[in-house]
Coordinates of C-alpha atoms in Angstrom, one line a residue:
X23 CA -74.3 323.3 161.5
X24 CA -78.3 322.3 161.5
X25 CA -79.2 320.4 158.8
X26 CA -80.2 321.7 155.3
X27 CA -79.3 325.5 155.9
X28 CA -78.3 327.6 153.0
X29 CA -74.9 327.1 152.9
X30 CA -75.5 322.9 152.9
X31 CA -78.2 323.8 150.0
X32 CA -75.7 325.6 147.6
X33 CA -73.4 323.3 148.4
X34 CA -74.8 320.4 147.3
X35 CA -76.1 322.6 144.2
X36 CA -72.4 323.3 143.2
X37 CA -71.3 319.7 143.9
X38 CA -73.8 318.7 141.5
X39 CA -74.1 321.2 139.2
X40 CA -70.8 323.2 139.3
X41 CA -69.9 326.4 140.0
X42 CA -72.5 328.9 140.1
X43 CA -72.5 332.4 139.0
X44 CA -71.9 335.4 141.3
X45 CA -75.0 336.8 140.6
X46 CA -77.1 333.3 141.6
X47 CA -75.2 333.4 144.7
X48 CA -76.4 336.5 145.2
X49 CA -79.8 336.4 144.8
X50 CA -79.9 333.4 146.7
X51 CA -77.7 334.8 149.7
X52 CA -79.8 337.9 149.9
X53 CA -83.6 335.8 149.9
X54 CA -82.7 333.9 152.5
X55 CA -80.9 337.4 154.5
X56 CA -84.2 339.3 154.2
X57 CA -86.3 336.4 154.9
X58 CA -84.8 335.6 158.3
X59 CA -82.6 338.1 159.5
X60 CA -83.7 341.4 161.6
X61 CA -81.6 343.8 159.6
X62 CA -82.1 347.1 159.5
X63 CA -81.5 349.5 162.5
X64 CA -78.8 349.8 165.2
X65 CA -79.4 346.0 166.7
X66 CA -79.0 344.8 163.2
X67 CA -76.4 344.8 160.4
X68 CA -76.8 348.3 158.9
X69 CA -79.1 351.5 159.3
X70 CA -80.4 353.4 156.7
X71 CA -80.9 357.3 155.9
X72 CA -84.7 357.2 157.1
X73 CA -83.9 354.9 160.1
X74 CA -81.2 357.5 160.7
X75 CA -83.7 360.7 160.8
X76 CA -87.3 361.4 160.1
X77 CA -85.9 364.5 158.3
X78 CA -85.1 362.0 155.2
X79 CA -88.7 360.8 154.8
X80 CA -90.2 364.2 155.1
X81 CA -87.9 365.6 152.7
X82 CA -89.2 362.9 150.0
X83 CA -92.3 363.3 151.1
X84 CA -92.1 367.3 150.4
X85 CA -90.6 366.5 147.3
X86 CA -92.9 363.9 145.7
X87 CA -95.9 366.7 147.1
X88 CA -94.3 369.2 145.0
X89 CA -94.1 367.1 141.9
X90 CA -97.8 365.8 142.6
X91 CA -98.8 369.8 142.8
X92 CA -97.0 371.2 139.6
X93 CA -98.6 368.2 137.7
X94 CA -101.8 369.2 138.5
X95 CA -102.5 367.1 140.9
X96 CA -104.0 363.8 139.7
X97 CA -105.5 360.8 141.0
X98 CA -101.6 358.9 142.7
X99 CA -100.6 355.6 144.0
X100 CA -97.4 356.0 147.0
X101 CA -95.2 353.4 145.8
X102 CA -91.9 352.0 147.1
X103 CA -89.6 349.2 146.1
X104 CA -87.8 347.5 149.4
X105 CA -89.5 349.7 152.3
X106 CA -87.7 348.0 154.7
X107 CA -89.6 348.6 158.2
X108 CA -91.8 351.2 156.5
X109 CA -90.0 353.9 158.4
X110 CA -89.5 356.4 155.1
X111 CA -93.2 355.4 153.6
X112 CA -94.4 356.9 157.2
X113 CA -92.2 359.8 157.4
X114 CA -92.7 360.8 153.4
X115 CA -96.9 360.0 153.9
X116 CA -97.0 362.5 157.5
X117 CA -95.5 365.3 155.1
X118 CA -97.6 364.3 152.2
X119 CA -101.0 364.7 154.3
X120 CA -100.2 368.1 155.4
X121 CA -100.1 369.4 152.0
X122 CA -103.0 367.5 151.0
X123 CA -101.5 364.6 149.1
X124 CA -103.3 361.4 151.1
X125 CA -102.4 358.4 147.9
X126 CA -103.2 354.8 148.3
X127 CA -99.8 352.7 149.4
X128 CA -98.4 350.3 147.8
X129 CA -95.3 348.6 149.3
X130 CA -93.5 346.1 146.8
X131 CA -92.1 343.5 149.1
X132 CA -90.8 340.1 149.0
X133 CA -90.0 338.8 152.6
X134 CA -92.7 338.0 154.7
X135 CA -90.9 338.9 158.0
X136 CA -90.3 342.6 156.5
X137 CA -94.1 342.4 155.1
X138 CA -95.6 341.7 159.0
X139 CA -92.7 344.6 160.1
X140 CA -94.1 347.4 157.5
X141 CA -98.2 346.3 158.3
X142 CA -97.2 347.6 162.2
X143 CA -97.3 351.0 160.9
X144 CA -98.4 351.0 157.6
X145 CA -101.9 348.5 158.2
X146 CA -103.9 349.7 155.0
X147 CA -100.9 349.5 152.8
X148 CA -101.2 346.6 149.6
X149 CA -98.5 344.5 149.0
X150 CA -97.0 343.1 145.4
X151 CA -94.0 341.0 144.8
X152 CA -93.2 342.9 141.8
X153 CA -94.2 345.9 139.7
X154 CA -97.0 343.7 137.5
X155 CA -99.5 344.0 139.9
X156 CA -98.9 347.7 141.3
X157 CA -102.3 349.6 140.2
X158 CA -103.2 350.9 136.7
X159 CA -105.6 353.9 137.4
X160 CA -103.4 356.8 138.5
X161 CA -99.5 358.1 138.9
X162 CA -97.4 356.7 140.3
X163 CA -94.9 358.1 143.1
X164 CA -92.4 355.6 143.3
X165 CA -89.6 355.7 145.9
X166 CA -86.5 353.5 145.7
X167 CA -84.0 353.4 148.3
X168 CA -80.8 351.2 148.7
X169 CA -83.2 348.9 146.9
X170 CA -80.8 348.7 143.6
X171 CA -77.8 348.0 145.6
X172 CA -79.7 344.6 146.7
X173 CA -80.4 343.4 143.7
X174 CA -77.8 340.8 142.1
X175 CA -74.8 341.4 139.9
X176 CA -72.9 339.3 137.2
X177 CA -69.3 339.7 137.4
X178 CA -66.8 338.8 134.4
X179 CA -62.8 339.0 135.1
X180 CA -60.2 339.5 132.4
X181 CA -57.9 336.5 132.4
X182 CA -54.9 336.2 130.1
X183 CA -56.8 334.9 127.4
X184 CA -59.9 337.2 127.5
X185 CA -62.6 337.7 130.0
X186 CA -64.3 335.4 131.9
X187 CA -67.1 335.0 133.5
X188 CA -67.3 335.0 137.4
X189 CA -68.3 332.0 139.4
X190 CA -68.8 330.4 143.2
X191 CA -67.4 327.5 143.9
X192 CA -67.1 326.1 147.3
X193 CA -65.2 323.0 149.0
X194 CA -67.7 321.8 151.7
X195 CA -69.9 325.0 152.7
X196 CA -66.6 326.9 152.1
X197 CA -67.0 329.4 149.1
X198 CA -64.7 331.2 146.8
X199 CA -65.0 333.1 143.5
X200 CA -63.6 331.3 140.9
X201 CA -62.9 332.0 136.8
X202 CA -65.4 330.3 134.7
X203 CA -65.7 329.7 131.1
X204 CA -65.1 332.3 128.5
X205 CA -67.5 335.5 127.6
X206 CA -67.9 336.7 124.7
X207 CA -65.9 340.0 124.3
X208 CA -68.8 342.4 122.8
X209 CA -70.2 341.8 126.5
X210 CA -67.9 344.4 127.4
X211 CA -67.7 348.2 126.5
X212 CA -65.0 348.5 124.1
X213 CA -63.0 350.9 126.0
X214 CA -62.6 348.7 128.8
X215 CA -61.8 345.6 127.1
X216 CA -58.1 346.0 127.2
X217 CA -58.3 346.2 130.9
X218 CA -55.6 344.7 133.0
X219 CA -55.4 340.9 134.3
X220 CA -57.3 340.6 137.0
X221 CA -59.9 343.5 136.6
X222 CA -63.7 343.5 137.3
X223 CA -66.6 344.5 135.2
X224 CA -70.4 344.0 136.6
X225 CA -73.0 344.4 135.2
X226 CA -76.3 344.4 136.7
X227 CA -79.2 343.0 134.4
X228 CA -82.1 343.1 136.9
X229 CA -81.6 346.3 137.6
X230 CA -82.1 347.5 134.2
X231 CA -84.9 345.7 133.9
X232 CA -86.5 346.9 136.5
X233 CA -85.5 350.8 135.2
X234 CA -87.1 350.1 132.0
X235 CA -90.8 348.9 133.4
X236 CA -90.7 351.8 135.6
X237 CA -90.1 354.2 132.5
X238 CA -92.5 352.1 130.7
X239 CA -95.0 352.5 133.6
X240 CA -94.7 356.1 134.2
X241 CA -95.0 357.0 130.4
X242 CA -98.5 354.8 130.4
X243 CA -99.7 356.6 134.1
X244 CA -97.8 359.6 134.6
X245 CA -95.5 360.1 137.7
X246 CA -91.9 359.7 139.2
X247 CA -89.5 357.5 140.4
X248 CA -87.0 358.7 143.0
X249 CA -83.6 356.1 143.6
X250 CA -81.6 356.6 146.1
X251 CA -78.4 354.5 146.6
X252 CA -74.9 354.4 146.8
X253 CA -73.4 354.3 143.3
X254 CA -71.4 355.4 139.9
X255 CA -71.5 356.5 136.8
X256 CA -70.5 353.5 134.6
X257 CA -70.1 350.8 133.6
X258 CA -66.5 350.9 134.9
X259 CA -63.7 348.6 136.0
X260 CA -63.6 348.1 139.8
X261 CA -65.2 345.1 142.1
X262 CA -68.1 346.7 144.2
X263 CA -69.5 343.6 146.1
X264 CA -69.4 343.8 149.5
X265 CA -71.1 342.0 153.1
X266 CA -72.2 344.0 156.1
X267 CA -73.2 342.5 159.3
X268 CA -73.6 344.4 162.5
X269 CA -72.2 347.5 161.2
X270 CA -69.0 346.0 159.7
X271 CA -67.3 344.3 156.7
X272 CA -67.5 341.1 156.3
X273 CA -66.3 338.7 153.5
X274 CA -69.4 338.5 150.6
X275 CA -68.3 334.2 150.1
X276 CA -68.8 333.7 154.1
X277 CA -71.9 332.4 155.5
X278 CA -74.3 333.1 152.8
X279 CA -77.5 334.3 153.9
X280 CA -76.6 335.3 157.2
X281 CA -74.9 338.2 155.8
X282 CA -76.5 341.2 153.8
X283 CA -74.8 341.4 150.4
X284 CA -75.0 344.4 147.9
X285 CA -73.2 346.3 145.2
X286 CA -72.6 350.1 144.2
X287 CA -75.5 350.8 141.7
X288 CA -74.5 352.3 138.1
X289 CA -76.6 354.8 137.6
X290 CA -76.0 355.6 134.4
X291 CA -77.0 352.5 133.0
X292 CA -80.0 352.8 135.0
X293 CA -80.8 356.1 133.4
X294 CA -80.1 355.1 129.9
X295 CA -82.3 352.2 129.8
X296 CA -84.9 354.9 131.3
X297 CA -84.2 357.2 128.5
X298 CA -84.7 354.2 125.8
X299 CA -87.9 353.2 127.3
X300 CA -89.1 357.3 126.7
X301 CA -88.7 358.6 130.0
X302 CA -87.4 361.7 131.1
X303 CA -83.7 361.6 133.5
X304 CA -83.0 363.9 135.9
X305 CA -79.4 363.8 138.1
X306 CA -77.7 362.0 139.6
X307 CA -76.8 364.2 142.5
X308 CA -75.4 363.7 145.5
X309 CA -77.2 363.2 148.3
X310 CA -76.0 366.3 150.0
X311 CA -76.9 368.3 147.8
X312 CA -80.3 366.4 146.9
X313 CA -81.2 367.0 150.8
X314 CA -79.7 370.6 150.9
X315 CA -81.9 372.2 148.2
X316 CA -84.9 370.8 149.9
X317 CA -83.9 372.3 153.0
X318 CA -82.5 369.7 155.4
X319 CA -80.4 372.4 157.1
X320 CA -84.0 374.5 157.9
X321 CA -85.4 371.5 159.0
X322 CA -82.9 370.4 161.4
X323 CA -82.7 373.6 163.1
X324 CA -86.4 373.6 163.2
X325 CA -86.4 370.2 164.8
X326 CA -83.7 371.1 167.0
X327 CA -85.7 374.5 168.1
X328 CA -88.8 372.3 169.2
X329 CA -86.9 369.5 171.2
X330 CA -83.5 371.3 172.5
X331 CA -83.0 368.4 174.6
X332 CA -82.5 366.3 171.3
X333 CA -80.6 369.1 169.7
X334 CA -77.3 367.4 169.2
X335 CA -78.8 363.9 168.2
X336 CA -80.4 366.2 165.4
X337 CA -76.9 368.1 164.4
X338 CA -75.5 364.8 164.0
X339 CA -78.4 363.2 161.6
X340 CA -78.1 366.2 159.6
X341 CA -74.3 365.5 159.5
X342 CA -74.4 361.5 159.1
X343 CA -76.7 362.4 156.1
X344 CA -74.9 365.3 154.5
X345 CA -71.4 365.4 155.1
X346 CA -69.3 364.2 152.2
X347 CA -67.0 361.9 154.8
X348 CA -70.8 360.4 155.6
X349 CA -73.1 359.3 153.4
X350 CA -73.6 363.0 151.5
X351 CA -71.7 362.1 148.3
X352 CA -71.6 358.3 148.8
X353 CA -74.8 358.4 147.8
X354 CA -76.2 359.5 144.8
X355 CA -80.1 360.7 144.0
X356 CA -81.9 360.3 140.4
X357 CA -85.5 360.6 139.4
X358 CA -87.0 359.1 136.0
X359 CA -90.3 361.2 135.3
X360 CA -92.9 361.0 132.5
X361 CA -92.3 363.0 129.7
X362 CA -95.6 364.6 130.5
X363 CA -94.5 365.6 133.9
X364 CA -93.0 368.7 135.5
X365 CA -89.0 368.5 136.0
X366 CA -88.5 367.6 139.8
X367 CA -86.6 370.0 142.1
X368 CA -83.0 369.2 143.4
X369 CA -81.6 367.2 140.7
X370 CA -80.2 369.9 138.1

């Protein structure tokens, strides 16, 4: 193994530190993942709804447009959180233009490699590491998805003597998940905290803080923030973190960095801290039915109309996208809206 590669660096960090928790692991897996890997498409460890169809992005794009209209129309910023190759940012923009909806991009990105990927097609977009520098003179149309799913969890097990919080350890660059010390018990919701030996909880505090500036962002500016991921409705009992890489499982504790880690997104912690920050909630839904009531199944067969020759490639898009064996209730779609705004179509 070449010297000083992730695995060797949170090594040593355990052997000198101790275990570390799940959600370090994490964070520091997935940094070096997005950092060096080529991940997203059919040569790399997953694909994604807009990679799978430009009828995704147009959709969103449709979508936001409509919001933008009913709300009068005012001065807007195109934001999204993770764009990945910039594929749904160019999709949801081509639909945007035809209605008249042209906003300034604003791509909030962390990996340089993905950076130099999105600049190919997106060259005038503006990039931030975070929300704190994402403009202050206009709404904001913010589009999140499978951005949650990446970010990292904390994990506390029950053990016979209460519950415990979660940790890596490792034994050379070999890692495992290990019990660490004990948690306090008002940690956990009350009606879980009799749970069985051996049961899960996570809990995802990045992601709630990252809910909670975009309500507190959209209350100051006006706009909406779409998220798109695979989740629940929690919190809830159940282990949800999980590796891909080139299409398939693959242990989370193997070969950290070279594998892309995530975990289901709880979306109703995500909309409660929205709610307490003043924002307005609207869904979750399913995808499927997110994508129907904008008219996926219109679009498809207009697609298909205009290039017969790519007719079934287009049947099976609309299928991979929509069909509950697929991704069409796997995934989940929720928007957090300024109070001042218009309630968004396709999520009642």
């Amino acid at each position: 193994m070449p010297a000083n590669t992730l695995p060797e660096r949170l090594a040593r960090a355990i052997t000198l530190g101790g275990p570390m928790s799940v959600a370090q692991f994490m964070a520091a897996a997935n940094a070096e993942y997005y950092a060096t890997k080529a991940s997203v498409g059919a040569d790399g460890d997953f694909i994604t709804a807009p990679e799978i169809s430009q009828m995704f992005g147009e959709l969103i794009g449709v979508w936001l447009t409509d919001l933008w209209d009913r709300a009068g129309r005012p001065v807007a910023h195109y934001v999204e959180l993770g764009p990945g190759r910039g594929t749904l940012a160019v999709d949801a923009l081509r639909a945007m233009a035809r209605a008249g909806l042209v906003p300034e991009v604003h791509l909030v990105e962390t990996s340089p490699r993905l950076r130099a990927e999105q600049a190919k097609v997106l060259p005038d977009a503006r990039w931030h590491y975070d929300l704190t520098t994402l403009p202050e003179d206009g709404a904001l149309l913010i589009v999140a998805n499978e951005f949650f799913d990446a970010l990292p969890v904390q994990q506390v097990v029950r053990a016979p003597d209460g519950w415990r919080q979660r940790m890596v350890a490792c034994q050379d660059t070999l890692f495992l998940p290990v019990s660490g010390k004990l948690v306090p018990d008002t940690i956990v919701p009350e009606s879980l905290r009799d749970s069985p030996v051996g049961n899960i909880l996570e809990t995802s505090p990045p992601s709630v803080a990252i809910a909670r500036a975009l309500s507190l962002r959209l209350e100051k500016q006006g706009g909406a923030a779409l998220i798109v991921d695979y989740g629940y409705d929690g919190p809830a009992i159940g282990e949800t973190l999980q590796a891909v890489r080139h299409h398939k499982p693959a242990n989370p504790f193997d070969t950290p960095g070279d594998v892309d880690l995530s975990a289901h997104v709880d979306f109703a912690t995500l909309g409660a801290a929205a709610t307490l920050t003043g924002s307005t909630v609207h869904g979750p839904v399913s995808q499927r039915d997110f994508l129907g009531s904008l008219g996926i199944a219109a679009r498809a067969a207009s697609l298909a109309r205009n290039a017969p020759d790519r007719a079934d490639e287009i049947t099976s898009a609309h299928q991979r996208l929509t069909a509950p064996d697929a991704m069409g209730t796997l995934f989940r779609a929720m928007a957090i809206t300024a109070r001042s705004w218009p309630a968004p179509s396709g999520l009642s």
